[in-house]
Short mmCIF file of C-alpha atoms in Angstrom, two decimals:
data_model
loop_
_atom_site.label_atom_id
_atom_site.label_comp_id
_atom_site.label_asym_id
_atom_site.label_seq_id
_atom_site.Cartn_x
_atom_site.Cartn_y
_atom_site.Cartn_z
CA UNK E 1 67.89 93.11 -8.51
CA UNK E 2 65.87 96.15 -7.60
CA UNK E 3 63.71 97.63 -10.36
CA UNK E 4 62.22 101.08 -10.50
CA UNK E 5 58.45 101.42 -10.98
CA UNK E 6 59.07 102.96 -14.41
CA UNK E 7 61.27 100.02 -15.42
CA UNK E 8 58.68 97.56 -14.14
CA UNK E 9 55.94 99.31 -16.11
CA UNK E 10 58.14 99.22 -19.20
CA UNK E 11 58.80 95.51 -18.82
CA UNK E 12 55.13 94.77 -18.26
CA UNK E 13 54.20 96.77 -21.35
CA UNK E 14 56.88 95.00 -23.40
CA UNK E 15 55.55 91.64 -22.25
CA UNK E 16 52.02 92.62 -23.19
CA UNK E 17 53.15 93.80 -26.61
CA UNK E 18 55.11 90.58 -27.17
CA UNK E 19 52.09 88.45 -26.22
CA UNK E 20 49.80 90.54 -28.39
CA UNK E 21 52.17 90.31 -31.34
CA UNK E 22 52.50 86.56 -30.88
CA UNK E 23 48.75 86.20 -30.79
CA UNK E 24 48.36 88.28 -33.93
CA UNK E 25 51.24 86.88 -35.90
CA UNK E 26 49.87 85.38 -39.08
CA UNK E 27 50.75 81.71 -39.04
CA UNK E 28 50.84 81.36 -42.79
CA UNK E 29 53.77 79.99 -44.61
CA UNK E 30 55.91 82.86 -45.94
CA UNK E 31 55.90 81.49 -49.48
CA UNK E 32 52.13 81.55 -49.91
CA UNK E 33 51.20 84.07 -52.64
CA UNK E 34 47.94 85.39 -51.22
CA UNK E 35 47.68 88.14 -53.81
CA UNK E 36 47.68 85.61 -56.63
CA UNK E 37 45.32 83.35 -54.69
CA UNK E 38 42.87 86.26 -54.23
CA UNK E 39 42.98 87.17 -57.94
CA UNK E 40 42.54 83.52 -58.91
CA UNK E 41 39.51 83.21 -56.60
CA UNK E 42 37.92 86.27 -58.20
CA UNK E 43 38.57 84.80 -61.64
CA UNK E 44 37.04 81.46 -60.64
CA UNK E 45 33.99 83.21 -59.17
CA UNK E 46 33.63 85.29 -62.33
CA UNK E 47 33.69 82.19 -64.51
CA UNK E 48 31.14 80.40 -62.32
CA UNK E 49 28.79 83.40 -62.35
CA UNK E 50 29.10 83.86 -66.11
CA UNK E 51 28.09 80.23 -66.71
CA UNK E 52 24.89 80.65 -64.68
CA UNK E 53 21.91 81.44 -66.86
CA UNK E 54 20.27 84.72 -65.82
CA UNK E 55 17.09 85.75 -67.72
CA UNK E 56 17.43 89.21 -69.28
CA UNK E 57 14.48 90.56 -67.27
CA UNK E 58 16.10 89.74 -63.92
CA UNK E 59 16.92 92.90 -61.99
CA UNK E 60 19.65 93.03 -59.35
CA UNK E 61 18.59 92.44 -55.73
CA UNK E 62 18.62 96.05 -54.65
CA UNK E 63 16.15 98.87 -54.90
CA UNK E 64 16.62 102.56 -55.53
CA UNK E 65 14.21 104.48 -53.33
CA UNK E 66 13.72 108.11 -54.43
CA UNK Q 1 25.24 85.99 -4.42
CA UNK Q 2 26.22 82.51 -5.61
CA UNK Q 3 28.00 81.40 -8.78
CA UNK Q 4 24.78 80.00 -10.26
CA UNK Q 5 23.93 83.52 -11.44
CA UNK Q 6 26.60 83.26 -14.14
CA UNK Q 7 24.59 80.72 -16.09
CA UNK Q 8 21.13 82.02 -15.27
CA UNK Q 9 18.73 83.03 -18.03
CA UNK Q 10 17.58 86.61 -18.54
CA UNK Q 11 14.16 85.86 -17.06
CA UNK Q 12 15.64 84.08 -14.02
CA UNK Q 13 18.08 86.91 -13.28
CA UNK Q 14 15.39 89.55 -13.71
CA UNK Q 15 13.03 87.69 -11.37
CA UNK Q 16 15.77 87.50 -8.72
CA UNK Q 17 16.48 91.23 -9.11
CA UNK Q 18 12.81 92.01 -8.54
CA UNK Q 19 12.78 89.77 -5.48
CA UNK Q 20 15.74 91.84 -4.24
CA UNK Q 21 17.99 88.79 -3.87
CA UNK Q 22 20.70 91.12 -5.16
CA UNK Q 23 20.89 94.58 -6.66
CA UNK Q 24 21.64 95.58 -10.25
CA UNK Q 25 24.92 97.06 -9.05
CA UNK Q 26 25.90 93.78 -7.38
CA UNK Q 27 24.94 91.79 -10.46
CA UNK Q 28 26.78 94.12 -12.85
CA UNK Q 29 29.86 94.15 -10.61
CA UNK Q 30 29.93 90.34 -10.39
CA UNK Q 31 29.69 89.88 -14.17
CA UNK Q 32 32.07 92.76 -14.97
CA UNK Q 33 34.70 91.38 -12.60
CA UNK Q 34 34.32 87.93 -14.13
CA UNK Q 35 34.47 89.31 -17.68
CA UNK Q 36 37.68 91.21 -16.89
CA UNK Q 37 39.24 88.26 -15.06
CA UNK Q 38 38.24 85.37 -17.33
CA UNK Q 39 37.60 87.11 -20.67
CA UNK Q 40 41.30 87.44 -21.61
CA UNK Q 41 41.71 83.68 -21.12
CA UNK Q 42 39.61 83.23 -24.28
CA UNK Q 43 40.74 86.46 -25.99
CA UNK Q 44 37.07 87.41 -25.66
CA UNK Q 45 37.30 90.87 -24.14
CA UNK Q 46 37.87 93.92 -26.30
CA UNK Q 47 37.09 96.69 -23.84
CA UNK Q 48 35.80 96.57 -20.25
CA UNK Q 49 33.20 99.23 -19.46
CA UNK Q 50 32.91 98.50 -15.76
CA UNK Q 51 32.92 102.06 -14.46
CA UNK Q 52 30.22 103.25 -16.86
CA UNK Q 53 28.26 100.06 -16.24
CA UNK Q 54 28.19 100.47 -12.47
CA UNK Q 55 26.96 104.05 -12.85
CA UNK Q 56 24.19 102.85 -15.15
CA UNK Q 57 23.37 99.95 -12.80
CA UNK Q 58 22.91 102.38 -9.93
CA UNK Q 59 20.31 104.29 -11.98
CA UNK Q 60 18.50 101.02 -12.77
CA UNK Q 61 18.43 100.14 -9.08
CA UNK Q 62 16.79 103.50 -8.47
CA UNK Q 63 14.13 102.63 -11.07
CA UNK Q 64 13.52 99.25 -9.43
CA UNK Q 65 13.32 100.85 -6.00
CA UNK Q 66 10.55 103.12 -7.27
CA UNK Q 67 8.85 100.20 -9.07
CA UNK Q 68 9.51 101.66 -12.52
CA UNK Q 69 9.58 98.26 -14.20
CA UNK Q 70 10.77 98.12 -17.81
CA UNK Q 71 10.58 94.42 -18.64
CA UNK Q 72 12.69 91.28 -18.52
CA UNK Q 73 15.95 92.93 -19.55
CA UNK Q 74 15.93 95.49 -16.77
CA UNK Q 75 19.11 95.18 -14.74
CA UNK Q 76 20.63 92.47 -16.94
CA UNK Q 77 24.32 92.91 -17.85
CA UNK Q 78 25.40 92.18 -21.42
CA UNK Q 79 28.29 92.48 -23.87
CA UNK Q 80 28.42 93.79 -27.43
CA UNK Q 81 30.62 92.86 -30.36
CA UNK Q 82 33.24 95.55 -30.84
CA UNK Q 83 31.79 96.62 -34.17
CA UNK Q 84 29.03 98.52 -32.38
CA UNK Q 85 29.90 102.08 -31.45
CA UNK Q 86 29.55 103.51 -27.96
CA UNK Q 87 29.92 107.29 -27.89
CA UNK Q 88 33.25 108.35 -26.45
CA UNK Q 89 34.66 104.81 -26.17
CA UNK Q 90 37.12 103.05 -28.51
CA UNK Q 91 35.51 100.89 -31.19
CA UNK Q 92 38.24 98.87 -32.88
CA UNK Q 93 36.30 96.64 -35.30
CA UNK Q 94 38.85 94.04 -34.19
CA UNK Q 95 41.47 95.60 -36.44
CA UNK Q 96 44.77 97.31 -35.68
CA UNK Q 97 44.25 100.24 -38.09
CA UNK Q 98 41.13 101.20 -36.10
CA UNK Q 99 42.43 100.34 -32.61
CA UNK Q 100 42.05 103.90 -31.29
CA UNK Q 101 38.93 104.89 -33.23
CA UNK Q 102 36.27 106.72 -31.19
CA UNK Q 103 32.79 107.68 -32.39
CA UNK Q 104 30.56 110.42 -31.03
CA UNK Q 105 27.40 108.38 -31.37
CA UNK Q 106 26.07 105.14 -29.95
CA UNK Q 107 24.67 102.33 -32.09
CA UNK Q 108 20.87 102.25 -32.24
CA UNK Q 109 20.73 98.70 -30.83
CA UNK Q 110 22.71 99.77 -27.76
CA UNK Q 111 20.47 102.80 -27.26
CA UNK Q 112 17.45 100.51 -27.45
CA UNK Q 113 18.90 98.10 -24.89
CA UNK Q 114 19.79 101.01 -22.63
CA UNK Q 115 16.13 102.06 -22.65
CA UNK Q 116 15.16 98.59 -21.37
CA UNK Q 117 17.47 99.05 -18.39
CA UNK Q 118 20.01 96.43 -19.44
CA UNK Q 119 23.61 97.25 -18.61
CA UNK Q 120 26.47 97.12 -21.12
CA UNK Q 121 29.53 95.84 -19.22
CA UNK Q 122 32.02 95.41 -22.05
CA UNK Q 123 32.83 95.23 -25.74
CA UNK Q 124 33.64 91.78 -27.03
CA UNK Q 125 36.39 90.66 -29.37
CA UNK Q 126 35.83 89.86 -33.02
CA UNK Q 127 37.63 88.83 -36.17
CA UNK Q 128 39.13 91.92 -37.80
CA UNK Q 129 36.63 93.77 -39.99
CA UNK Q 130 34.14 90.94 -39.32
CA UNK Q 131 36.15 88.70 -41.60
CA UNK Q 132 36.01 90.95 -44.66
CA UNK Q 133 36.19 88.97 -47.86
CA UNK Q 134 37.70 85.97 -46.06
CA UNK Q 135 40.51 85.11 -43.66
CA UNK Q 136 42.77 82.13 -43.28
CA UNK Q 137 43.63 81.87 -39.59
CA UNK Q 138 41.70 82.17 -36.33
CA UNK Q 139 44.38 84.68 -35.30
CA UNK Q 140 42.87 87.25 -37.72
CA UNK Q 141 42.04 89.64 -34.89
CA UNK Q 142 43.51 92.51 -32.94
CA UNK Q 143 42.77 90.47 -29.82
CA UNK Q 144 44.31 87.19 -30.91
CA UNK Q 145 42.44 84.04 -31.86
CA UNK Q 146 39.08 83.52 -30.17
CA UNK Q 147 39.56 80.51 -27.88
CA UNK Q 148 36.72 78.12 -27.18
CA UNK Q 149 35.70 77.77 -23.50
CA UNK Q 150 34.97 74.06 -24.12
CA UNK Q 151 38.55 73.48 -25.28
CA UNK Q 152 41.00 76.34 -25.54
CA UNK Q 153 42.96 74.59 -28.28
CA UNK Q 154 39.91 75.11 -30.48
CA UNK Q 155 38.47 78.23 -32.10
CA UNK Q 156 35.39 79.98 -30.72
CA UNK Q 157 34.26 80.72 -34.29
CA UNK Q 158 33.96 83.94 -36.20
CA UNK Q 159 33.47 86.64 -36.63
CA UNK Q 160 31.52 87.17 -33.36
CA UNK Q 161 34.22 85.19 -31.52
CA UNK Q 162 34.14 87.07 -28.21
CA UNK Q 163 30.34 87.11 -28.09
CA UNK Q 164 30.23 83.32 -28.48
CA UNK Q 165 32.94 82.61 -25.92
CA UNK Q 166 31.66 85.14 -23.37
CA UNK Q 167 28.10 83.75 -23.34
CA UNK Q 168 29.33 80.14 -23.23
CA UNK Q 169 31.68 80.83 -20.31
CA UNK Q 170 29.08 82.76 -18.30
CA UNK Q 171 30.90 86.08 -18.59
CA UNK Q 172 27.73 87.84 -19.78
CA UNK Q 173 24.10 86.65 -19.71
CA UNK Q 174 23.74 87.59 -23.37
CA UNK Q 175 25.65 89.34 -26.12
CA UNK Q 176 25.08 91.04 -29.43
CA UNK Q 177 26.79 89.67 -32.51
CA UNK Q 178 26.55 90.39 -36.20
CA UNK Q 179 26.32 88.24 -39.28
CA UNK Q 180 27.11 88.91 -42.90
CA UNK Q 181 27.45 85.22 -43.72
CA UNK Q 182 27.78 82.89 -40.73
CA UNK Q 183 29.19 85.19 -38.05
CA UNK Q 184 26.40 84.57 -35.52
CA UNK Q 185 25.61 80.97 -36.40
CA UNK Q 186 29.18 79.65 -36.47
CA UNK Q 187 30.38 80.93 -33.07
CA UNK Q 188 27.01 80.01 -31.54
CA UNK Q 189 27.36 76.45 -32.86
CA UNK Q 190 31.02 76.11 -31.90
CA UNK Q 191 30.44 77.48 -28.37
CA UNK Q 192 27.18 75.65 -27.67
CA UNK Q 193 24.93 78.68 -27.26
CA UNK Q 194 21.66 79.79 -28.84
CA UNK Q 195 22.04 82.45 -31.54
CA UNK Q 196 19.51 84.22 -33.71
CA UNK Q 197 20.23 85.82 -37.07
CA UNK Q 198 17.28 88.12 -37.72
CA UNK Q 199 15.71 88.85 -41.07
CA UNK Q 200 17.69 91.47 -43.00
CA UNK Q 201 16.37 94.91 -42.10
CA UNK Q 202 14.57 93.90 -38.88
CA UNK Q 203 17.33 95.24 -36.61
CA UNK Q 204 18.96 98.63 -37.20
CA UNK Q 205 22.64 98.66 -38.16
CA UNK Q 206 23.13 102.34 -37.44
CA UNK Q 207 26.38 102.69 -35.50
CA UNK Q 208 27.66 99.29 -36.61
CA UNK Q 209 30.65 98.74 -38.87
CA UNK Q 210 29.54 98.08 -42.42
CA UNK Q 211 31.05 95.17 -44.31
CA UNK Q 212 28.27 94.50 -46.79
CA UNK Q 213 25.40 96.97 -46.91
CA UNK Q 214 23.05 94.44 -48.45
CA UNK Q 215 23.91 91.52 -46.14
CA UNK Q 216 24.87 92.78 -42.64
CA UNK Q 217 22.57 91.86 -39.74
CA UNK Q 218 22.81 92.28 -35.96
CA UNK Q 219 21.37 89.69 -33.61
CA UNK Q 220 21.31 88.17 -30.12
CA UNK Q 221 23.58 85.40 -28.83
CA UNK Q 222 22.09 83.93 -25.65
CA UNK Q 223 21.68 80.96 -23.33
CA UNK Q 224 18.23 79.99 -24.63
CA UNK Q 225 15.62 80.51 -27.30
CA UNK Q 226 13.51 82.39 -24.76
CA UNK Q 227 16.33 84.89 -24.16
CA UNK Q 228 16.82 85.36 -27.91
CA UNK Q 229 13.14 86.26 -28.26
CA UNK Q 230 13.31 88.75 -25.40
CA UNK Q 231 16.47 90.44 -26.72
CA UNK Q 232 15.23 90.51 -30.31
CA UNK Q 233 12.03 92.25 -29.22
CA UNK Q 234 14.16 94.95 -27.59
CA UNK Q 235 16.54 95.59 -30.49
CA UNK Q 236 14.19 95.17 -33.48
CA UNK Q 237 12.28 98.03 -35.07
CA UNK Q 238 12.41 100.60 -37.83
CA UNK Q 239 15.19 103.18 -37.88
CA UNK Q 240 15.42 106.07 -40.33
CA UNK Q 241 19.18 106.14 -39.72
CA UNK Q 242 19.55 102.70 -41.35
CA UNK Q 243 18.74 102.81 -45.09
CA UNK Q 244 18.23 99.02 -45.03
CA UNK Q 245 15.66 99.14 -42.24
CA UNK Q 246 12.46 97.24 -43.01
CA UNK Q 247 10.51 99.52 -40.69
CA UNK Q 248 9.03 96.55 -38.86
CA UNK Q 249 8.83 95.80 -35.14
CA UNK Q 250 9.05 92.40 -33.53
CA UNK Q 251 7.03 91.13 -30.59
CA UNK Q 252 8.06 87.86 -29.04
CA UNK Q 253 4.70 86.12 -28.75
CA UNK Q 254 5.20 82.37 -28.36
CA UNK Q 255 1.65 82.12 -27.02
CA UNK Q 256 0.32 83.14 -30.45
CA UNK Q 257 2.70 81.04 -32.52
CA UNK Q 258 1.22 78.55 -34.97
CA UNK Q 259 0.63 75.09 -33.58
CA UNK Q 260 3.64 72.89 -34.18
CA UNK Q 261 1.38 70.25 -35.74
CA UNK Q 262 0.60 72.79 -38.49
CA UNK Q 263 4.26 73.36 -39.33
CA UNK Q 264 5.95 71.59 -42.22
CA UNK Q 265 9.67 71.27 -41.56
CA UNK Q 266 11.93 70.47 -44.49
CA UNK Q 267 15.05 68.37 -44.00
CA UNK Q 268 17.55 66.65 -46.27
CA UNK Q 269 18.64 63.07 -45.46
CA UNK Q 270 21.93 63.78 -47.25
CA UNK Q 271 22.90 66.19 -44.48
CA UNK Q 272 23.43 63.38 -42.00
CA UNK Q 273 25.78 61.65 -44.47
CA UNK Q 274 27.83 64.84 -44.71
CA UNK Q 275 28.19 65.40 -40.97
CA UNK Q 276 31.34 64.20 -39.19
CA UNK Q 277 30.71 60.51 -38.38
CA UNK Q 278 31.30 61.14 -34.67
CA UNK Q 279 28.67 63.88 -34.63
CA UNK Q 280 26.03 61.88 -36.51
CA UNK Q 281 24.39 60.28 -33.45
CA UNK Q 282 23.77 63.76 -31.99
CA UNK Q 283 22.15 65.01 -35.19
CA UNK Q 284 20.08 61.87 -35.62
CA UNK Q 285 18.85 62.16 -32.04
CA UNK Q 286 18.07 65.84 -32.57
CA UNK Q 287 16.04 65.04 -35.67
CA UNK Q 288 14.04 62.50 -33.66
CA UNK Q 289 13.26 65.24 -31.12
CA UNK Q 290 12.13 67.56 -33.93
CA UNK Q 291 9.87 64.80 -35.26
CA UNK Q 292 8.46 64.05 -31.79
CA UNK Q 293 7.62 67.71 -31.30
CA UNK Q 294 4.65 67.12 -33.58
CA UNK Q 295 5.75 68.96 -36.73
CA UNK Q 296 5.37 67.38 -40.15
CA UNK Q 297 8.82 66.44 -41.40
CA UNK Q 298 9.13 66.47 -45.17
CA UNK Q 299 12.13 66.00 -47.43
CA UNK Q 300 13.50 69.14 -49.03
CA UNK Q 301 16.68 70.35 -50.68
CA UNK Q 302 18.25 73.68 -51.37
CA UNK Q 303 17.71 75.08 -54.85
CA UNK Q 304 20.81 74.66 -56.98
CA UNK Q 305 22.70 77.95 -57.12
CA UNK Q 306 26.40 78.92 -56.85
CA UNK Q 307 25.89 80.33 -53.35
CA UNK Q 308 29.58 80.53 -52.50
CA UNK Q 309 30.72 82.54 -55.55
CA UNK Q 310 27.66 84.83 -55.33
CA UNK Q 311 28.26 85.54 -51.62
CA UNK Q 312 32.01 86.01 -52.08
CA UNK Q 313 31.57 88.41 -54.97
CA UNK Q 314 29.01 90.58 -53.18
CA UNK Q 315 30.94 90.76 -49.89
CA UNK Q 316 34.26 91.34 -51.65
CA UNK Q 317 32.86 94.19 -53.77
CA UNK Q 318 30.89 95.93 -51.04
CA UNK Q 319 33.65 95.37 -48.46
CA UNK Q 320 36.34 96.73 -50.76
CA UNK Q 321 34.22 99.81 -51.38
CA UNK Q 322 33.60 100.33 -47.65
CA UNK Q 323 37.32 100.01 -46.91
CA UNK Q 324 38.64 101.66 -50.10
CA UNK Q 325 40.51 104.32 -48.13
CA UNK Q 326 42.15 101.70 -45.90
CA UNK Q 327 43.26 99.83 -48.99
CA UNK Q 328 44.55 102.81 -50.97
CA UNK Q 329 46.44 104.42 -48.07
CA UNK Q 330 48.27 101.17 -47.40
CA UNK Q 331 47.08 100.75 -43.81
CA UNK Q 332 45.36 97.56 -44.92
CA UNK Q 333 48.77 95.94 -44.41
CA UNK Q 334 48.42 96.48 -40.66
CA UNK Q 335 45.75 93.77 -40.59
CA UNK Q 336 46.78 90.44 -39.06
CA UNK Q 337 45.65 88.04 -41.77
CA UNK Q 338 47.47 87.91 -45.11
CA UNK Q 339 44.51 86.38 -46.93
CA UNK Q 340 42.21 89.10 -45.66
CA UNK Q 341 44.66 91.83 -46.76
CA UNK Q 342 45.00 90.51 -50.29
CA UNK Q 343 41.28 89.70 -50.52
CA UNK Q 344 40.35 93.29 -49.66
CA UNK Q 345 42.81 94.69 -52.21
CA UNK Q 346 41.64 92.32 -54.93
CA UNK Q 347 38.03 93.27 -54.21
CA UNK Q 348 38.64 96.69 -55.73
CA UNK Q 349 39.43 95.03 -59.05
CA UNK Q 350 36.23 93.00 -59.43
CA UNK Q 351 34.42 94.19 -62.56
CA UNK Q 352 31.01 95.83 -62.10
CA UNK Q 353 29.52 93.19 -64.42
CA UNK Q 354 30.42 90.46 -61.90
CA UNK Q 355 28.88 92.32 -58.97
CA UNK Q 356 25.71 93.02 -60.93
CA UNK Q 357 25.51 89.46 -62.15
CA UNK Q 358 25.88 88.21 -58.58
CA UNK Q 359 23.10 90.56 -57.47
CA UNK Q 360 20.86 89.38 -60.31
CA UNK Q 361 21.46 85.74 -59.40
CA UNK Q 362 20.61 86.80 -55.85
CA UNK Q 363 17.18 87.91 -57.10
CA UNK Q 364 16.66 84.45 -58.57
CA UNK Q 365 17.74 82.87 -55.27
CA UNK Q 366 15.24 85.01 -53.40
CA UNK Q 367 12.48 83.97 -55.82
CA UNK Q 368 13.27 80.28 -55.44
CA UNK Q 369 13.20 80.59 -51.66
CA UNK Q 370 9.75 82.18 -51.89
CA UNK Q 371 8.64 79.13 -53.87
CA UNK Q 372 10.34 76.72 -51.45
CA UNK Q 373 8.59 78.33 -48.48
CA UNK Q 374 5.24 77.85 -50.16
CA UNK Q 375 5.76 74.13 -49.52
CA UNK Q 376 7.56 74.15 -46.16
CA UNK Q 377 7.51 76.55 -43.20
CA UNK Q 378 10.96 75.89 -41.76
CA UNK Q 379 14.16 74.24 -42.95
CA UNK Q 380 16.30 72.28 -40.49
CA UNK Q 381 19.94 71.35 -41.02
CA UNK Q 382 23.20 71.02 -39.12
CA UNK Q 383 24.47 74.50 -38.21
CA UNK Q 384 27.98 73.31 -39.10
CA UNK Q 385 29.05 69.93 -40.37
CA UNK Q 386 31.91 69.53 -37.90
CA UNK Q 387 32.96 70.68 -34.45
CA UNK Q 388 35.09 73.77 -33.82
CA UNK Q 389 38.39 73.70 -35.69
CA UNK Q 390 41.75 73.73 -33.95
CA UNK Q 391 43.03 77.28 -33.43
CA UNK Q 392 46.17 76.51 -35.43
CA UNK Q 393 44.38 74.94 -38.39
CA UNK Q 394 44.00 77.03 -41.56
CA UNK Q 395 40.30 77.80 -41.99
CA UNK Q 396 40.40 77.32 -45.74
CA UNK Q 397 41.74 73.78 -45.48
CA UNK Q 398 38.36 72.05 -45.43
CA UNK Q 399 35.39 74.39 -45.15
CA UNK Q 400 32.52 72.83 -43.20
CA UNK Q 401 29.92 71.21 -45.37
CA UNK Q 402 32.02 70.87 -48.47
CA UNK Q 403 32.56 67.15 -48.18
CA UNK Q 404 30.28 65.48 -50.67
CA UNK Q 405 27.56 63.23 -49.34
CA UNK Q 406 28.09 59.65 -50.51
CA UNK Q 407 24.74 59.81 -52.28
CA UNK Q 408 25.89 62.91 -54.18
CA UNK Q 409 22.78 64.81 -53.07
CA UNK Q 410 23.18 68.49 -52.25
CA UNK Q 411 20.98 68.42 -49.18
CA UNK Q 412 21.16 71.72 -47.29
CA UNK Q 413 24.83 72.22 -48.05
CA UNK Q 414 25.30 75.98 -48.41
CA UNK Q 415 22.31 76.95 -46.26
CA UNK Q 416 24.31 79.61 -44.38
CA UNK Q 417 25.33 81.65 -47.46
CA UNK Q 418 21.97 80.91 -49.12
CA UNK Q 419 19.99 82.12 -46.11
CA UNK Q 420 22.12 85.23 -45.85
CA UNK Q 421 21.77 86.02 -49.55
CA UNK Q 422 18.00 85.75 -49.25
CA UNK Q 423 17.99 87.79 -46.02
CA UNK Q 424 16.28 84.98 -44.06
CA UNK Q 425 16.21 84.51 -40.28
CA UNK Q 426 18.01 81.56 -38.70
CA UNK Q 427 18.15 80.10 -35.21
CA UNK Q 428 21.11 78.08 -33.93
CA UNK Q 429 20.23 75.41 -31.35
CA UNK Q 430 22.81 73.36 -29.42
CA UNK Q 431 21.87 69.72 -30.01
CA UNK Q 432 24.53 67.57 -28.37
CA UNK Q 433 28.24 66.89 -28.25
CA UNK Q 434 30.90 65.19 -30.30
CA UNK Q 435 34.45 64.74 -28.95
CA UNK Q 436 33.27 66.79 -25.93
CA UNK Q 437 32.56 69.75 -28.21
CA UNK Q 438 29.11 71.22 -28.91
CA UNK Q 439 27.24 70.53 -32.11
CA UNK Q 440 24.17 72.43 -33.25
CA UNK Q 441 21.18 72.57 -35.56
CA UNK Q 442 19.99 75.56 -37.54
CA UNK Q 443 16.37 76.41 -38.27
CA UNK Q 444 15.72 78.74 -41.21
CA UNK Q 445 12.40 80.27 -42.18
CA UNK Q 446 10.91 82.85 -44.53
CA UNK Q 447 11.54 86.54 -43.92
CA UNK Q 448 10.06 87.78 -40.63
CA UNK Q 449 9.18 84.28 -39.43
CA UNK Q 450 11.24 84.64 -36.23
CA UNK Q 451 8.31 83.70 -33.99
CA UNK Q 452 7.85 80.37 -35.78
CA UNK Q 453 11.55 79.56 -35.46
CA UNK Q 454 11.52 80.54 -31.79
CA UNK Q 455 8.40 78.43 -31.12
CA UNK Q 456 9.95 75.29 -32.56
CA UNK Q 457 13.30 76.12 -30.94
CA UNK Q 458 11.64 76.58 -27.55
CA UNK Q 459 9.90 73.23 -27.85
CA UNK Q 460 13.23 71.62 -28.79
CA UNK Q 461 14.92 73.12 -25.73
CA UNK Q 462 12.03 72.08 -23.46
CA UNK Q 463 12.54 68.51 -24.68
CA UNK Q 464 16.34 68.40 -24.56
CA UNK Q 465 18.29 70.70 -22.27
CA UNK Q 466 21.54 70.84 -24.27
CA UNK Q 467 21.41 74.63 -24.00
CA UNK Q 468 21.80 74.34 -20.23
CA UNK Q 469 25.19 72.62 -20.49
CA UNK Q 470 28.17 74.85 -19.99
CA UNK Q 471 31.93 74.41 -19.85
CA UNK Q 472 33.66 74.34 -16.50
CA UNK Q 473 35.16 77.75 -15.89
CA UNK Q 474 37.26 78.25 -12.75
#
């Protein structure tokens, strides 16, 4: 079968796209609820942080420089 | 020119350039061709810059011809993580929504390297948005999963995946990476190269993608400690364009470093219990080398803080703010990793009280590290507790270092997030192999103690030679 240059370029591009998409395709199970998992992680972090005793005089670790 | 150049150190290559064994153009062309040919095998290449590089190399050759010497980096090709902007060239941040993004300015670190006469030959792949608030799969990148040159079924680490793989495979003599929490150390450890995370503020981040303003750092990923020192000297220094800049310079002066016999090095016996059993002999042997180097080894342990939740909260909040527009316009869904997408979105909902509490705990962490470093000069620990994960394995299945030591002691578990929260420098040193994959140590010191870390690291590499091993690359 004889292919035109344009057709060859198109096929090459399609192959590249397919490989790229395969490489990028998330391999997670479709049923995983990542939104809920993210919210739950934030909640767990919040609870852990709130249990940690922080003296009232402790300032956050950033400085405002006028 | 023979193939041995591909694994030569910066100093060796520079010496051969000065002896006119080959020209800068020849060297740049050889590495650029190799990077373009082999880089895609590891999904390591983001953007070749061969044409621009050869033009720059020609100018460097002109300098050398007229004996305008600019130091050890003159004429040395290198690669940069694709979160550093180069004016007029695409800078994707490893993420589909930014695939065609072009800036009109060049990152300060790349400008500084240009002034030394080193030659940027390509941008290197990375995990999308440097990993954001967390990702689940190695495939979380516009370029596909970073594949490890030691075993392509394994991950090259993240988020500086391409930088790690490219240095390990001899595609560039050195690379720049960045670390918010582990992104230089992990790929360096997994790929068996030497990586340096500088003190926060020592290296300008102007022109680099922001993920966390208070935690982002840029650093060298090289073949040796010596090369890390040379590159750090070139890229460090104050920069009014970076609000986090410490305004300090760095001079690599191993000749003036403190005597090793004066250094107290803290280690935790529990760390060896936590390491993969197959990797234990390598770590035990490495600890013997550290001891034989003449330092005083003393037992130490990390202060007890919730490093993980503090780090996650800070990165999630700052990252969500940086990428608020991406999240609200819905383009966040173009990212490859579902966990990263939902993590970024959820970051916008974290209450201010949690962020502030995390930053206040961070102050306490910083204070405790000051106290710890009154007793010891350097901490040593495994860089990771296991070898590179399989590319297909979920990264949240069993995070390295979470397995409890049988003794129940904390040891140095959590040193990577702890060191990043406190803004401390760290040096990753290859220290052996397990299952034919590299394993590595990390050295951590007080802020701006890079020369001490490099001095001990250099002695370690003089006594071992693990850093000279490289994978076979056809």
